[in-house]
Coordinates of C-alpha atoms and ligand atoms in Angstrom, one line a residue:
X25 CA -186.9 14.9 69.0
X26 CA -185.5 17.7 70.2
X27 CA -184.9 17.6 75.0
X28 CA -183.4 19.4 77.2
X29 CA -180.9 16.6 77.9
X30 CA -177.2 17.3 76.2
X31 CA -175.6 16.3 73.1
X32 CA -173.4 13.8 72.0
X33 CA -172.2 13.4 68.4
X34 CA -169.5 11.3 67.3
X35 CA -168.5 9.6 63.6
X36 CA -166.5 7.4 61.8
X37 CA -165.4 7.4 58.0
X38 CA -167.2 4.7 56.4
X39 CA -164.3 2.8 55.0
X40 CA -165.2 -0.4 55.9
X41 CA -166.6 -2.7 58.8
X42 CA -166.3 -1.7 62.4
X43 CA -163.6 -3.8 64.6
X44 CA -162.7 -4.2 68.5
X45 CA -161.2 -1.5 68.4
X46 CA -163.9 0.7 67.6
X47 CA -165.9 -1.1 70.1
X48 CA -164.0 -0.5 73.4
X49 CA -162.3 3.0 71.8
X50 CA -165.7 4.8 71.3
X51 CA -168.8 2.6 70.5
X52 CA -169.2 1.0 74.3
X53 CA -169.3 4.5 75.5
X54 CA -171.9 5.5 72.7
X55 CA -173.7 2.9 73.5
X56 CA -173.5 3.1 77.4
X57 CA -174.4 6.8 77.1
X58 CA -177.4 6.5 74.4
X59 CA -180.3 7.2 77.2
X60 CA -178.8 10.1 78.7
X61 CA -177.4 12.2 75.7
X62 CA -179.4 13.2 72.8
X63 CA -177.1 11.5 70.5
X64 CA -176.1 12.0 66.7
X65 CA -173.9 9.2 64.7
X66 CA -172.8 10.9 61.9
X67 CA -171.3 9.1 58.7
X68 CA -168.4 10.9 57.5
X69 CA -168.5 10.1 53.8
X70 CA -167.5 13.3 52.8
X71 CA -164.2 12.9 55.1
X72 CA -163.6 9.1 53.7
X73 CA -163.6 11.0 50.0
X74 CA -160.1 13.0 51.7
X75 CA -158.5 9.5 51.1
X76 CA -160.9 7.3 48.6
X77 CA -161.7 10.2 46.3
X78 CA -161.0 7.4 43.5
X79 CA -162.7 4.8 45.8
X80 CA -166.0 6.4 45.8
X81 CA -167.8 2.7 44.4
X82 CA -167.5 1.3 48.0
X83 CA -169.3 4.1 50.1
X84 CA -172.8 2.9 49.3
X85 CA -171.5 -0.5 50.2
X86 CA -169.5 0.6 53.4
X87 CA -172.3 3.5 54.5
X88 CA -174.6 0.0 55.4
X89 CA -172.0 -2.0 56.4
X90 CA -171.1 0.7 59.3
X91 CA -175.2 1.2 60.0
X92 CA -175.4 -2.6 60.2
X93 CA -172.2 -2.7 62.9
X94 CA -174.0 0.1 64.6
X95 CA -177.3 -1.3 65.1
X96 CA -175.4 -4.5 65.7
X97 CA -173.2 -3.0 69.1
X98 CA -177.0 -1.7 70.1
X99 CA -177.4 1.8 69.1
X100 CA -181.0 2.3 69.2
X101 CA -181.7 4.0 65.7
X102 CA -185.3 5.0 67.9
X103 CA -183.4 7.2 70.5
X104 CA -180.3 7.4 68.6
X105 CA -180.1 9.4 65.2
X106 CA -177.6 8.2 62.9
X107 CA -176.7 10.4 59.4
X108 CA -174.9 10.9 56.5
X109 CA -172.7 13.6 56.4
X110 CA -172.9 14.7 52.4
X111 CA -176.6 14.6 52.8
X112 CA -176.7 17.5 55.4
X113 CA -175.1 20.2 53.5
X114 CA -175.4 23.0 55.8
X115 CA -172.4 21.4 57.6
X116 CA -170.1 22.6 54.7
X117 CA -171.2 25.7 54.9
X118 CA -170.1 26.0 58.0
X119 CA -166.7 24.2 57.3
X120 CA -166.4 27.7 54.6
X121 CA -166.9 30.1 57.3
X122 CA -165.0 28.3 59.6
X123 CA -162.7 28.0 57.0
X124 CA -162.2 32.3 56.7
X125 CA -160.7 32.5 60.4
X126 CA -158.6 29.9 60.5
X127 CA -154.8 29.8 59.9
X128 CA -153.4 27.1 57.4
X129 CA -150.3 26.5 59.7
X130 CA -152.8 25.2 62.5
X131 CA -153.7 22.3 60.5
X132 CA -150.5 22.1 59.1
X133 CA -149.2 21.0 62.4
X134 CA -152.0 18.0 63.2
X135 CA -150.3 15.5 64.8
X136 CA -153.3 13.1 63.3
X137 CA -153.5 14.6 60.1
X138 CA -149.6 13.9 59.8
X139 CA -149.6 10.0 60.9
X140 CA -152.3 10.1 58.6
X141 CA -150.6 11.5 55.4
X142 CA -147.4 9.5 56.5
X143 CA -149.2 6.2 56.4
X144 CA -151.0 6.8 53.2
X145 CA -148.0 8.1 51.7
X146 CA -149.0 11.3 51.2
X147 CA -146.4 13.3 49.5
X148 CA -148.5 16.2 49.2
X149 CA -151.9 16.6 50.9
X150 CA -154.8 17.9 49.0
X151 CA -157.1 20.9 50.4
X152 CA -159.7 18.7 51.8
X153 CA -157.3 16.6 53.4
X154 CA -155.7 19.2 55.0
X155 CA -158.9 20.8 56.1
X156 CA -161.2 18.0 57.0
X157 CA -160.3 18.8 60.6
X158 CA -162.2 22.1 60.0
X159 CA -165.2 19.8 58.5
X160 CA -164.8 17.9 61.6
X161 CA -165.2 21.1 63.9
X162 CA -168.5 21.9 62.0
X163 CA -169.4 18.5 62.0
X164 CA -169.3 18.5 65.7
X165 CA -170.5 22.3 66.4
X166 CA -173.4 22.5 64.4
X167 CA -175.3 19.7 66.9
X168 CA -173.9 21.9 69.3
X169 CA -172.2 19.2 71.0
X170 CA -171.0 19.0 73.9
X171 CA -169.0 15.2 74.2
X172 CA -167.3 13.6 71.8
X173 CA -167.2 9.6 72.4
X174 CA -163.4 8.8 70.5
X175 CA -160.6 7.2 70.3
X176 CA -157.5 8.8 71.3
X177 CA -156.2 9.7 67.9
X178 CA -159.0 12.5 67.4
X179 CA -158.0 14.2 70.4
X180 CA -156.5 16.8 68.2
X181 CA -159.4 17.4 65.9
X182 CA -161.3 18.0 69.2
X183 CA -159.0 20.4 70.8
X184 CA -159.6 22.2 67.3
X185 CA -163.4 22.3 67.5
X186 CA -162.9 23.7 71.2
X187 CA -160.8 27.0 69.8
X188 CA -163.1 27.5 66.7
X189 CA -166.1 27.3 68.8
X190 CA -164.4 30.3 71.1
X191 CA -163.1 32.1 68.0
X192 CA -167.0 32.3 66.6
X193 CA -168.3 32.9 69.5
X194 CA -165.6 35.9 70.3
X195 CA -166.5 36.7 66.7
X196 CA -169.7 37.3 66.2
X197 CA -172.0 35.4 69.0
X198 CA -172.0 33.1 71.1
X199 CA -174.1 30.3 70.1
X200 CA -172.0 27.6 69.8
X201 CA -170.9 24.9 72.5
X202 CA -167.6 24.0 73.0
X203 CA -167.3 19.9 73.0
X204 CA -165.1 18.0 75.2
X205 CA -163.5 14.8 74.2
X206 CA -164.5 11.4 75.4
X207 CA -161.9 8.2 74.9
X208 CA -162.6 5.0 75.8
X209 CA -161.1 2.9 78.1
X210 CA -159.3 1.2 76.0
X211 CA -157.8 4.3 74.1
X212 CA -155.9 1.7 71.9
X213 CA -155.9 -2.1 71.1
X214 CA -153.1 -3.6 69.9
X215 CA -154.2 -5.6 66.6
X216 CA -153.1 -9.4 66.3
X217 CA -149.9 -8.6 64.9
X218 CA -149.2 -7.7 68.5
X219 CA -147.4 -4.5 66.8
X220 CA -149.3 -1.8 66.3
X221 CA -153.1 -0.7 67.0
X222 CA -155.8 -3.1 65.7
X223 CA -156.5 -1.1 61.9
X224 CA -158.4 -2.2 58.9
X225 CA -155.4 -1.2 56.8
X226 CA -152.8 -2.8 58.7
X227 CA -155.1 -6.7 58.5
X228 CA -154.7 -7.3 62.2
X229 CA -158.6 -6.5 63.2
X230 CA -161.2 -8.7 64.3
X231 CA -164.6 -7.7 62.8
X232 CA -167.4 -7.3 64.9
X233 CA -168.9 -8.7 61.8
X234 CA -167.2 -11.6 62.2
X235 CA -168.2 -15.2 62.5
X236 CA -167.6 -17.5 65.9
X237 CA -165.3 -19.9 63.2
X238 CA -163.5 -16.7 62.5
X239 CA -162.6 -15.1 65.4
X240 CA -161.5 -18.7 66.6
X241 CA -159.1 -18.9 63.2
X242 CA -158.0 -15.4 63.9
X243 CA -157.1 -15.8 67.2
X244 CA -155.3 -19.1 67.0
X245 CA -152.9 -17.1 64.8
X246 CA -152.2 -14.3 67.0
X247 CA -148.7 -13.0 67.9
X248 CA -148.0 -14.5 71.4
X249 CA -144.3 -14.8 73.2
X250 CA -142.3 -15.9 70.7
X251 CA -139.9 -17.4 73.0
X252 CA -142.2 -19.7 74.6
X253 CA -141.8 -23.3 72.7
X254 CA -143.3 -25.5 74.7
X255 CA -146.0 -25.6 77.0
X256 CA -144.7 -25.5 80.1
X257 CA -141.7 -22.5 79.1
X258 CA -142.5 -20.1 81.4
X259 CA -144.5 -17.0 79.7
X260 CA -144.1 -13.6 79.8
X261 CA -147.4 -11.8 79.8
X262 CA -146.4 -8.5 79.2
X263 CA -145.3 -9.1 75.7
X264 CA -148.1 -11.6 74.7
X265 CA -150.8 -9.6 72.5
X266 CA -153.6 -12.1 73.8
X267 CA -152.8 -11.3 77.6
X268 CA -153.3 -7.8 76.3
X269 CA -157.1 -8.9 75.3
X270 CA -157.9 -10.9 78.6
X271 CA -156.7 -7.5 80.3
X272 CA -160.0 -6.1 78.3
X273 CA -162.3 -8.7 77.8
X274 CA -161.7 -11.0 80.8
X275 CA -160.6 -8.9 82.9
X276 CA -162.1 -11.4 86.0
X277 CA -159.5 -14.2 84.8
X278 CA -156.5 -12.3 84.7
X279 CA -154.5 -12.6 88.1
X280 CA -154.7 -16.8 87.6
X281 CA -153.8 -16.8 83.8
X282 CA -150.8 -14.6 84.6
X283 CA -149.5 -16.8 87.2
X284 CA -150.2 -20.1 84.8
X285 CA -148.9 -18.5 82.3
X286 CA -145.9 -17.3 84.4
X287 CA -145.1 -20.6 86.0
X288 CA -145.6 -22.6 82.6
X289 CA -148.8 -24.5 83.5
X290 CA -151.4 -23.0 81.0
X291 CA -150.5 -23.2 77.2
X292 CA -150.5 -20.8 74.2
X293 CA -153.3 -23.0 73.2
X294 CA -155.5 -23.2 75.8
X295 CA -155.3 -19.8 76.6
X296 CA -156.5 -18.6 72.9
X297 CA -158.9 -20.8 72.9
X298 CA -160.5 -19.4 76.8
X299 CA -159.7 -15.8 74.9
X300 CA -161.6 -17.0 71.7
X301 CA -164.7 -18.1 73.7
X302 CA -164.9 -14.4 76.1
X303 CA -165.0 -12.0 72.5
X304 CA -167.3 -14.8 71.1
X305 CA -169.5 -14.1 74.0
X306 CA -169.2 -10.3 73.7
X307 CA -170.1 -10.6 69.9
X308 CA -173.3 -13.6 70.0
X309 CA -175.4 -10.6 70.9
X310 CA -174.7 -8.3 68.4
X311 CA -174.9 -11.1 65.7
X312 CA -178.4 -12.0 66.9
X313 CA -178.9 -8.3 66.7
X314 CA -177.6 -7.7 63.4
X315 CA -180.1 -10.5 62.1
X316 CA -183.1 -8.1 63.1
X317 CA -182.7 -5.7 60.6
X318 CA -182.6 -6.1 56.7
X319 CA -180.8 -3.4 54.2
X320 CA -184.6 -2.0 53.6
X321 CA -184.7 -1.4 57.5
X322 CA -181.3 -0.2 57.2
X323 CA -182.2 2.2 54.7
X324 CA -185.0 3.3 56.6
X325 CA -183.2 4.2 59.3
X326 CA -180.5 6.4 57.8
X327 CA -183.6 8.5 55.4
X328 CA -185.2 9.5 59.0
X329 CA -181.8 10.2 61.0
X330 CA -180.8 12.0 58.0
X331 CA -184.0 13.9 58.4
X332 CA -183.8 14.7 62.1
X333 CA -180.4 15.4 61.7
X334 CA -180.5 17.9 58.8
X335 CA -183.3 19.9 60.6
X336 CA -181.1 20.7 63.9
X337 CA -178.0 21.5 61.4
X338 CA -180.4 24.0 59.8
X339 CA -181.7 26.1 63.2
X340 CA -178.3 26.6 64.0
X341 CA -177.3 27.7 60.4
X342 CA -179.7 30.2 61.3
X343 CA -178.6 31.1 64.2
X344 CA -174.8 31.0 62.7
X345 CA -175.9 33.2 60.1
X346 CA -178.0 35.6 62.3
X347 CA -175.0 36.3 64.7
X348 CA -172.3 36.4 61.2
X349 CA -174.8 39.2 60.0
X350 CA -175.5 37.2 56.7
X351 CA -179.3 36.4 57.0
X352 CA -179.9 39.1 54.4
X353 CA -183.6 38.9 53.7
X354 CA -184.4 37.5 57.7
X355 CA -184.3 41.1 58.2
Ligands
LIG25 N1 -162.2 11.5 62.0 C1 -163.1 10.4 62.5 C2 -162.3 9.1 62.2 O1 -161.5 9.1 61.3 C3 -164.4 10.4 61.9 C4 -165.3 11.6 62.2 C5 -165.8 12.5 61.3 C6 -165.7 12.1 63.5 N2 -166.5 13.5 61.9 C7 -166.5 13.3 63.2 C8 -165.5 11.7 64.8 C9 -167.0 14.0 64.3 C10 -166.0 12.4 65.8 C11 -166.8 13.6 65.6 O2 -162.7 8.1 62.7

């Protein structure tokens, strides 16, 4: 499997299905860039344990549900290799070296790691929590990646892996590649509520698992200009959440539904509905996808990626070990 072309590896916690967001914050451009990069979709389920240590029933469950929503946005498990991160151990090993030279105050001060703790009321933070931006760095370093397809919010984590990669290679040797980040360009859709960014915890997502019935229901429902009453009240786009989604998935329509909106001649209603239809249209595809494969396939596809996966984690273990001086009985 192994090219000349470069790498990409990129992850998500498997903590449930895969929204919009995810779609035009990271998977698009994994997606888009599948062909040229030699590409790596790892599983975090050893990160989703840093906030569902108690939880653990639903990661079988949520580690097919994620494949499913991957295959289903068009990863090509063929030319894509997609993993699960407990099953390739060497990338903890890493994490424990990593771990030696670097200073607890640096993750202290994770902007990420704090919204994150904030939100799920953290009052203290256990070890892994704290540290799983270091796991993240070896998650990302030991491909020996060089772009990271993410939404915004890892930006941090990736400015991280960029000065532990220096630090080991100042270390010991350079053999590690420092990634760069990639954000989509939709860094962050607002969720339904029209408040804050689409999130599975905050119930304001559409699924990409969702049916057409659905995403009309859901839709229908969404936060719009509260002070438009009637029909023909003029709008005011810039508040509406659902003008915020015709900015991103019909983006042809939206100089006229401005002005209609604007001048009071297109409703709340009609407007949803012409919204409903465009991410109905986006996700008809990946349904008919997702129908191709059953949890057998799915299955399939994780032993081999976990496979092809675990045997590039465990050259450069080698080499990390070789240049750290700790391959005792190599030589
Ligand atoms: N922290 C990411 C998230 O919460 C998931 C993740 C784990 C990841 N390992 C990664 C992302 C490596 C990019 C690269 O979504």
């Amino acid at each position: 499997m192994s090219t000349d072309k470069k790498r990409i590896l990129t992850g998500d916690r498997p903590t449930g299905a895969l929204h919009l967001g995810h779609y035009v914050g990271s998977l698009a451009n994994r997606v888009a860039l599948q062909n040229e990069y030699e590409s790596y979709i790892l599983i975090a389920d050893v990160q989703a344990l840093t906030t569902h240590w108690d939880k653990d029933e639903n990661l079988r469950r949520d580690i097919l549900q994620i494949t499913s929503d991957y295959l289903a946005v068009g990863l090509n498990p063929e030319i894509s290799t997609i993993c699960i991160q407990s099953m390739i151990p060497e990338i903890h090993e890493l994490t424990m070296y990593y771990s030696m030279f670097t200073m607890v105050n640096v993750l202290r001060h994770n902007p990420t790691v704090k919204t994150e703790a904030a939100q799920h009321g953290f009052k203290e933070m256990t070890y892994g929590f704290l540290g799983y931006p270091l796991s993240q760095c070896a998650d990302i370093s030991i491909f020996k990646a060089h772009l990271v397809p993410v939404g915004e919010d890892q930006i941090p984590h990736i400015e991280l892996a960029r000065k532990v990669v220096r630090r080991f290679n100042e270390l010991y040797q350079p053999v590690l590649v420092e990634p760069e980040a990639l954000v989509g360009e939709v860094p962050r859709l607002v969720g339904l509520d029209g408040k804050a960014k689409m999130s599975k915890s905050l119930g304001n997502a559409i699924y990409l698992s969702d049916d057409a019935k659905t995403v009309q229901e859901k839709v229908k429902n969404a936060v719009t200009d509260p002070a438009r009453i009637h029909k023909t009240d003029p709008g005011h786009p810039e508040i509406c959440t659902i003008f915020e989604y015709h900015k991103v998935f019909n983006r042809a329509e939206v100089p006229e539904i401005e002005a209609a909106c604007r001048e009071g001649s297109i409703g709340c209603v009609a407007c949803k509905k012409n919204m409903a239809a465009k991410l109905n249209d986006l996700l008809e595809p990946m349904r008919e996808r997702r129908e191709k494969y059953s949890e057998s396939d799915i299955k399939d596809i994780l032993i081999s990626g976990t496979q092809r996966a675990r045997a590039v984690a465990c050259e450069t273990m080698r080499e990390v070990r070789y240049a750290m001086d700790i391959d005792y009985f190599g030589r």
